[in-house]
Tab-separated table of C-alpha atoms and ligand atoms in Angstrom:
chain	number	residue	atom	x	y	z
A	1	UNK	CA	5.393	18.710	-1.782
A	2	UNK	CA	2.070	20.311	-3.016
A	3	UNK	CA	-0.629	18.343	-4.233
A	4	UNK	CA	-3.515	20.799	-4.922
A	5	UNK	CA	-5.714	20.324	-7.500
A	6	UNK	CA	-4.503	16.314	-7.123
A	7	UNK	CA	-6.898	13.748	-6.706
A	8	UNK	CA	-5.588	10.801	-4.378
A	9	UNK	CA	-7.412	7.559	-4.429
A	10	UNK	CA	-5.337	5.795	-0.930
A	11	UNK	CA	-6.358	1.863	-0.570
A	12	UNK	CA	-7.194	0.549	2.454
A	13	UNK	CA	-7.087	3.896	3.816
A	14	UNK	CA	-9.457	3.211	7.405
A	15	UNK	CA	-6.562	2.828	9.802
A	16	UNK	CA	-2.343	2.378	9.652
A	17	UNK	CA	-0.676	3.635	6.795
A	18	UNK	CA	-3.400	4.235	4.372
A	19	UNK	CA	-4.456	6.713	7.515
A	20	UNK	CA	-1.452	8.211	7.756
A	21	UNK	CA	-1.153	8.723	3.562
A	22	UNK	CA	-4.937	9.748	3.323
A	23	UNK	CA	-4.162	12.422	6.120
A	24	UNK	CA	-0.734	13.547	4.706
A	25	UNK	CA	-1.757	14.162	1.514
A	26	UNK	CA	-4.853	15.918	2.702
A	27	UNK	CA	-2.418	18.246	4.596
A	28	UNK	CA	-0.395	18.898	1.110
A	29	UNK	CA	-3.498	20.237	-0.853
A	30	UNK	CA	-5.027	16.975	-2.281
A	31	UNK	CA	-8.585	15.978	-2.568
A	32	UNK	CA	-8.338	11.904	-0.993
A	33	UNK	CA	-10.593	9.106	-2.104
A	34	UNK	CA	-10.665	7.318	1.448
A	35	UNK	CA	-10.889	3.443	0.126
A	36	UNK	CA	-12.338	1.191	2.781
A	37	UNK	CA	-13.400	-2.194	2.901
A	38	UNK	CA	-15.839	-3.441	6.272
A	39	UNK	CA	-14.732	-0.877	8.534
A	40	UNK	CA	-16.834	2.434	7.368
A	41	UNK	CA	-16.841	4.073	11.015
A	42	UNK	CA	-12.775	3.707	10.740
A	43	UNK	CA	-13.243	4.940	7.392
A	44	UNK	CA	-15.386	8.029	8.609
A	45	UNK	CA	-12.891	8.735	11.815
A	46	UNK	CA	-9.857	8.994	9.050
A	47	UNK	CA	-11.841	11.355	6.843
A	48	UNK	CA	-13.553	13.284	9.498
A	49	UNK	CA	-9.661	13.912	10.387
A	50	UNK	CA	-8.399	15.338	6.676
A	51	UNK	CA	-7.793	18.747	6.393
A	52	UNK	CA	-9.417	20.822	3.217
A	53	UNK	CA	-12.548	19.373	1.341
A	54	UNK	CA	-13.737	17.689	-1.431
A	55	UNK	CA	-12.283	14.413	0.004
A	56	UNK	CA	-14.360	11.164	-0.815
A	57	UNK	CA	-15.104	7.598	1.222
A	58	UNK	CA	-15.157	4.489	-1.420
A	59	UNK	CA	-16.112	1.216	-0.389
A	60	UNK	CA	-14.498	-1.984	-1.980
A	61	UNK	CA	-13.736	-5.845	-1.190
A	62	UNK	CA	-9.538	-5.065	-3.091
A	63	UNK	CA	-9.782	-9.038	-4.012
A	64	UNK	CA	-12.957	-8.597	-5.617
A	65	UNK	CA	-11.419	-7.167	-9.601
A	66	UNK	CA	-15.747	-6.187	-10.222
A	67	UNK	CA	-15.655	-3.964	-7.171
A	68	UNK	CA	-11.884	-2.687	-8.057
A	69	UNK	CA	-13.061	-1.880	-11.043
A	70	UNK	CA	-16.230	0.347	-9.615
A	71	UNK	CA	-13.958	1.880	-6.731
A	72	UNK	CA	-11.372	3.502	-9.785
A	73	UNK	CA	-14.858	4.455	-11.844
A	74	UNK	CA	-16.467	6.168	-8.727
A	75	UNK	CA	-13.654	8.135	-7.736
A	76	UNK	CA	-13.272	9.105	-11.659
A	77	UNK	CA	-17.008	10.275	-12.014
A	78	UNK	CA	-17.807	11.698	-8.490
A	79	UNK	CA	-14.130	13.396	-8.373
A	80	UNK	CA	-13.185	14.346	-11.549
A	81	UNK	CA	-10.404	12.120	-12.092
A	82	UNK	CA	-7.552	10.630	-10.707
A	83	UNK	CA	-4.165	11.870	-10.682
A	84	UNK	CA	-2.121	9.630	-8.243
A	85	UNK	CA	-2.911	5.728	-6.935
A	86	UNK	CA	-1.303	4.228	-3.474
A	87	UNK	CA	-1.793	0.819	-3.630
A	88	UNK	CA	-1.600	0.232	0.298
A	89	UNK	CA	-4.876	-2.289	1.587
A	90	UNK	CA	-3.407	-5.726	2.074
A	91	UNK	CA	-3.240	-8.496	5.041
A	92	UNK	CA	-0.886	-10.184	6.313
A	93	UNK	CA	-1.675	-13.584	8.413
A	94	UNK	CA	1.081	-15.597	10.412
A	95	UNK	CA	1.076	-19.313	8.385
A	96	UNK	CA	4.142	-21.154	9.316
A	97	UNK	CA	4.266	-24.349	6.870
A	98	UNK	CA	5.170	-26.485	9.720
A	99	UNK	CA	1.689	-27.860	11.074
A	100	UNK	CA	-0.228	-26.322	8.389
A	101	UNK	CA	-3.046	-28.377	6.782
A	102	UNK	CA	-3.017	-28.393	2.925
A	103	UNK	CA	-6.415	-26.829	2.787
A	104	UNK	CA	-4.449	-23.920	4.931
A	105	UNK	CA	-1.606	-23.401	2.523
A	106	UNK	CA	-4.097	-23.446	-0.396
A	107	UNK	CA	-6.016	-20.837	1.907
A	108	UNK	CA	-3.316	-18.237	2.688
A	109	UNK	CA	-2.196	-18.386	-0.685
A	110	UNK	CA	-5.474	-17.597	-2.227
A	111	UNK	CA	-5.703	-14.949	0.450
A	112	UNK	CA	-2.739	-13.227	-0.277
A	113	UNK	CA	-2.609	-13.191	-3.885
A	114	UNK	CA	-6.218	-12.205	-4.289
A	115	UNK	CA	-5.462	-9.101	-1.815
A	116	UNK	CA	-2.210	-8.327	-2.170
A	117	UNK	CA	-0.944	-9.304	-5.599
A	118	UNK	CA	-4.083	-8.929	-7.725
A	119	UNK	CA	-5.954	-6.404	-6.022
A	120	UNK	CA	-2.973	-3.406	-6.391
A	121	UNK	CA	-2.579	-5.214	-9.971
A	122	UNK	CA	-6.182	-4.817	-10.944
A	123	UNK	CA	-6.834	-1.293	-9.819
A	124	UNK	CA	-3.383	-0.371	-11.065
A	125	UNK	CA	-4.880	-1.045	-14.170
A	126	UNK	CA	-8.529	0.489	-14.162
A	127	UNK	CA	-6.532	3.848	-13.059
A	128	UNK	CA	-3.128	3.704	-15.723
A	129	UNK	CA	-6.411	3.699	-18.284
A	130	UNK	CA	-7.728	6.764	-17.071
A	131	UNK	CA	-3.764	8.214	-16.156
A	132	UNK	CA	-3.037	7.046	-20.092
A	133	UNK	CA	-6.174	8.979	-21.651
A	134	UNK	CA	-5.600	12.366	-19.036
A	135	UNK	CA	-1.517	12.754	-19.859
A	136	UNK	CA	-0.124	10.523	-16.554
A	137	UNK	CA	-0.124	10.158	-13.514
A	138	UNK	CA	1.137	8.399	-10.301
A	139	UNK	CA	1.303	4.660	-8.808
A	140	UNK	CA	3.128	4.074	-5.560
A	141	UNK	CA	2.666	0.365	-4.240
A	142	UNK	CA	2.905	-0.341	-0.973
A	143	UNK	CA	5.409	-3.743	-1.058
A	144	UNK	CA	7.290	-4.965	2.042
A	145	UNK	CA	10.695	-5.914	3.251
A	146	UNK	CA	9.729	-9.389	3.538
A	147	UNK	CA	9.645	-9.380	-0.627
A	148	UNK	CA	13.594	-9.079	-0.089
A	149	UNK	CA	14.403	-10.644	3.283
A	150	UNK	CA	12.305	-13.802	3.167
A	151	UNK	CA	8.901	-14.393	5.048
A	152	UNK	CA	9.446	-18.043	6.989
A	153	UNK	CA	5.882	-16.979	8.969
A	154	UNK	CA	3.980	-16.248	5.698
A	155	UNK	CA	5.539	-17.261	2.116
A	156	UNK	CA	2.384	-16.220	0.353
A	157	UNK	CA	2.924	-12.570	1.578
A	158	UNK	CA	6.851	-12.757	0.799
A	159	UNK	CA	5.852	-14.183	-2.686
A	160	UNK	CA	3.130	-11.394	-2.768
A	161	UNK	CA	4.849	-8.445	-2.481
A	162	UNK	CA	7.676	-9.468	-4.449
A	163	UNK	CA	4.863	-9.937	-7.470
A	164	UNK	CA	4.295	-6.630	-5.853
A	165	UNK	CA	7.660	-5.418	-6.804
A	166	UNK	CA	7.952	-6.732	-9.978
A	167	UNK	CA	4.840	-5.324	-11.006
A	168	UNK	CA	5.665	-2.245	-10.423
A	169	UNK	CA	9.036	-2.383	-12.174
A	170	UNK	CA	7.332	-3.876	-15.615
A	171	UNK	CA	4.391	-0.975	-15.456
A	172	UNK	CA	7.001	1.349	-14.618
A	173	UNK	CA	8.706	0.748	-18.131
A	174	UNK	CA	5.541	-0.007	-19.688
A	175	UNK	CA	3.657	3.136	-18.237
A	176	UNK	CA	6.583	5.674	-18.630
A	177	UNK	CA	5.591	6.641	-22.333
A	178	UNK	CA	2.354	8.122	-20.527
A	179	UNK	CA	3.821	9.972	-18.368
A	180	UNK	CA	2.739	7.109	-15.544
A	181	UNK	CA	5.181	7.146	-12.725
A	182	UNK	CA	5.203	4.119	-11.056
A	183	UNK	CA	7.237	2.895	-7.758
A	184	UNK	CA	7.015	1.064	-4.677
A	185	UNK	CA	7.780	1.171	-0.965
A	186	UNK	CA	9.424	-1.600	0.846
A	187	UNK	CA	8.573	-1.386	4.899
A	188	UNK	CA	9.778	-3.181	7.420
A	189	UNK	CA	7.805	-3.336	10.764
A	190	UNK	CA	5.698	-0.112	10.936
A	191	UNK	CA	3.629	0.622	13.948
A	192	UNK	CA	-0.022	-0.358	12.960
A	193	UNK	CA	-3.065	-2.889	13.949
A	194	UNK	CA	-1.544	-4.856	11.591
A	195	UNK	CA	2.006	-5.635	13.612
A	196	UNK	CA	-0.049	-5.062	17.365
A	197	UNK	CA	0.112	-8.867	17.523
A	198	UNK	CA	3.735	-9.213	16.882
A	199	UNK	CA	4.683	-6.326	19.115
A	200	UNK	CA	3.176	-7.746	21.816
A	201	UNK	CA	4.544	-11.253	21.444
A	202	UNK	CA	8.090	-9.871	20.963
A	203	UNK	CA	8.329	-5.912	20.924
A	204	UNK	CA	12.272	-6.135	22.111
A	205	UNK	CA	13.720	-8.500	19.103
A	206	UNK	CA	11.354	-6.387	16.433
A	207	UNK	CA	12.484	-3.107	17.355
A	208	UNK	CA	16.227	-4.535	17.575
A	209	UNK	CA	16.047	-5.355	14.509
A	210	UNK	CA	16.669	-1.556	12.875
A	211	UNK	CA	20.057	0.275	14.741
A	212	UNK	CA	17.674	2.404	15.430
A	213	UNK	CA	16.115	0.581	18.016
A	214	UNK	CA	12.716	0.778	17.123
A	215	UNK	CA	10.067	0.301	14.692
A	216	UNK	CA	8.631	2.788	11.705
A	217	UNK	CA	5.897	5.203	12.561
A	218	UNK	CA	3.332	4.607	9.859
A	219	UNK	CA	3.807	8.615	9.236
A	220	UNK	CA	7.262	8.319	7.935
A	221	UNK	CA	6.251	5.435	5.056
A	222	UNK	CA	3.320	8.197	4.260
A	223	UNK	CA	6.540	11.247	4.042
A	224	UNK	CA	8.123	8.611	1.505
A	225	UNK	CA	4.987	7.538	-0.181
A	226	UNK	CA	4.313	11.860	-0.720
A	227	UNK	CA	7.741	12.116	-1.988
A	228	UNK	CA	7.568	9.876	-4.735
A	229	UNK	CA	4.109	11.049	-5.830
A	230	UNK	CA	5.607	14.597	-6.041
A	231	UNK	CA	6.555	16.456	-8.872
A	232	UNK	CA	10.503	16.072	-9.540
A	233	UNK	CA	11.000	12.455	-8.797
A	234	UNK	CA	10.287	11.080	-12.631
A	235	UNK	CA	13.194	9.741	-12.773
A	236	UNK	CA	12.678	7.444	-9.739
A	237	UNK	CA	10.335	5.024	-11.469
A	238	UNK	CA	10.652	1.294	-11.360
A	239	UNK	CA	12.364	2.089	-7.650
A	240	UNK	CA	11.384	0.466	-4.558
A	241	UNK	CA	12.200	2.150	-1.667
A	242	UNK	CA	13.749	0.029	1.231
A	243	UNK	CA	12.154	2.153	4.714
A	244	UNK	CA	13.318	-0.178	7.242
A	245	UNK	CA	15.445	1.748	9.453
A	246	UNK	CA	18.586	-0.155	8.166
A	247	UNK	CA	17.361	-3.492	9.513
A	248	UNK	CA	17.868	-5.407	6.221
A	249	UNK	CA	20.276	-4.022	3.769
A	250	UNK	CA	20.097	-5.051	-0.343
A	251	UNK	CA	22.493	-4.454	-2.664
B	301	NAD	P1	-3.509	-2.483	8.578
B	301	NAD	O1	-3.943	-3.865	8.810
B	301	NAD	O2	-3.640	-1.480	9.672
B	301	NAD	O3	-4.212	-1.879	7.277
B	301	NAD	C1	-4.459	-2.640	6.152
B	301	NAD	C2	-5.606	-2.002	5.386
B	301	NAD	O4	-5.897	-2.819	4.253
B	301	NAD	C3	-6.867	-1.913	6.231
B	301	NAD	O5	-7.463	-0.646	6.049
B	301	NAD	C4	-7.741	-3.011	5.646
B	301	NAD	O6	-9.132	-2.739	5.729
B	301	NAD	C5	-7.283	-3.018	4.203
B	301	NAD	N1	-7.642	-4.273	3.569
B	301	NAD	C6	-7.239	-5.527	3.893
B	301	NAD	N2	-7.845	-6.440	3.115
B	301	NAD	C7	-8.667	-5.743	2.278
B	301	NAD	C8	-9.554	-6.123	1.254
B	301	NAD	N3	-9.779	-7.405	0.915
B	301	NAD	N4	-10.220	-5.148	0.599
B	301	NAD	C9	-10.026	-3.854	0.907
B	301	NAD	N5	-9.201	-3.430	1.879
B	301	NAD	C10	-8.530	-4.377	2.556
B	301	NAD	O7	-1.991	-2.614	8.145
B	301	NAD	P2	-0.891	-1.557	7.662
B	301	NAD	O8	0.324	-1.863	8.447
B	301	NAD	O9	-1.405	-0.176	7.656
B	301	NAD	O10	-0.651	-2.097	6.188
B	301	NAD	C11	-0.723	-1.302	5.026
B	301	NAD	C12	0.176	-1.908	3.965
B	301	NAD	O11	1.516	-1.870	4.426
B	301	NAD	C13	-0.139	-3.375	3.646
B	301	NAD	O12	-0.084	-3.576	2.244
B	301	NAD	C14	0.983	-4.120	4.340
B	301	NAD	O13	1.266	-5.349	3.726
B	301	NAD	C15	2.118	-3.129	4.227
B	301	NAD	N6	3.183	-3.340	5.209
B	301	NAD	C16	2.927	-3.228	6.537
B	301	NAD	C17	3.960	-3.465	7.448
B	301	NAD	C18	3.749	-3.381	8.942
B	301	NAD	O14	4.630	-3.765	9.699
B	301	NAD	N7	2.658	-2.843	9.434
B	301	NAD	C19	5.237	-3.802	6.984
B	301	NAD	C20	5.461	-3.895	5.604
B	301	NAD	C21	4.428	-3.655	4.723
């Protein structure tokens, strides 16, 4: 996989997976556009830690389309363009319906589709208009098992990423006459900040879950993320890739 001369704009890219994509693609030649949103000094640790140069820190609230919008334009203008998008900033917030207020379930769902539905929406957009005008390009959203499997904790983020998903599907067919590749990633637990609470609550059952008796290392979603931004793979788009360890099987 060899990204030089690519330019790699990874959301939410100050810790966990975004990290790990930021610093993997660094590794295979690209120039990164390290997105952040509060945490700058996380921001500065994971581009302080890319290899080559030319990389670039971008600030943006992703549920805010105005900033979206000006996060896509500054990597465009102080870059030179953009040639692949991960879609990977996104919360996720434990909400069981059960003893939730109304005001709460309004709340989470806001939340989530704000972040996770209409913020990889919106910036999928500002970039397929540059990717359209410059001869393609590459969208990889990162979705989530719980899109397939259910989410009892947190329906809004089930609901979410399966928007996710069938986003990506619809630009897929809808972006393929530009040469825009588009696909999606479907985790199940991966080792970051954002599962540290769950881990420590109940570590065994999680990493039972996969026969392979543990968790993913937010490394290999970045290998898979790589991969389908690579050359060779056209003919993957509108594919969402399952990476949970065999832990929930589709058909
Ligand atoms: P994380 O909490 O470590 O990282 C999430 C990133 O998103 C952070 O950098 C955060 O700043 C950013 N972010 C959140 N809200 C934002 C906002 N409003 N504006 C801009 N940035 C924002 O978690 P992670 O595990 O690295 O998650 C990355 C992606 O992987 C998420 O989309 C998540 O839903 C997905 N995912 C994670 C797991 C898991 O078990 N960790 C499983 C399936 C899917």
């Amino acid at each position: 996989m060899d990204f030089t001369d690519k330019i790699v704009l990874v959301t939410g890219a100050s810790r966990g997976i975004g990290r790990a994509c930021a610093r993997m693609f660094a590794e295979h030649g690209a120039r990164v556009a390290v997105h952040y949103h509060a945490s700058r000094a996380a921001a500065e640790t994971t581009l302080a830690a890319l290899a080559g140069s030319g990389h670039l820190l971008v600030q943006a609230d992703i549920a805010n389309p105005a900033e979206v919008q000006a996060m896509v334009s500054t990597v465009i203008e102080q870059m030179g363009g953009l040639h692949v998008l991960v879609n990977n900033a996104g919360i996720y917030e434990k909400r069981p319906v059960a003893g939730l207020t109304y005001e709460g379930w309004l709340d989470t769902w806001n939340k989530n589709i704000q972040t996770n539905l209409l913020g990889a929406a919106n910036a999928a957009f500002c970039a397929a208009q540059h990717m359209i005008a410059h001869g393609g390009g590459r969208i990889v959203n990162v979705s989530s098992r719980g899109a397939f499997r259910g989410e009892p904790d947190s329906p809004a983020y089930g609901a979410a990423k399966a928007g996710m998903n069938a986003m990506s599907q619809s630009l897929a067919k809808a972006l393929a006459p530009y040469g825009i590749i588009v696909t999606a990633v479907a985790p199940g637990w991966v080792d970051t900040d954002m599962a540290a609470e769950h881990l420590a609550e109940r570590a065994d059952e999680m990493r039972a879950q996969s026969p392979l008796e543990r968790i993913a290392r937010p490394e290999e979603v970045a290998y898979t993320v790589l991969f389908l931004a690579s050359e060779g793979v056209e003919f993957l788009t509108g594919a969402i890739v399952d990476i949970n360890g065999a832990s929930y099987l589709r058909t």
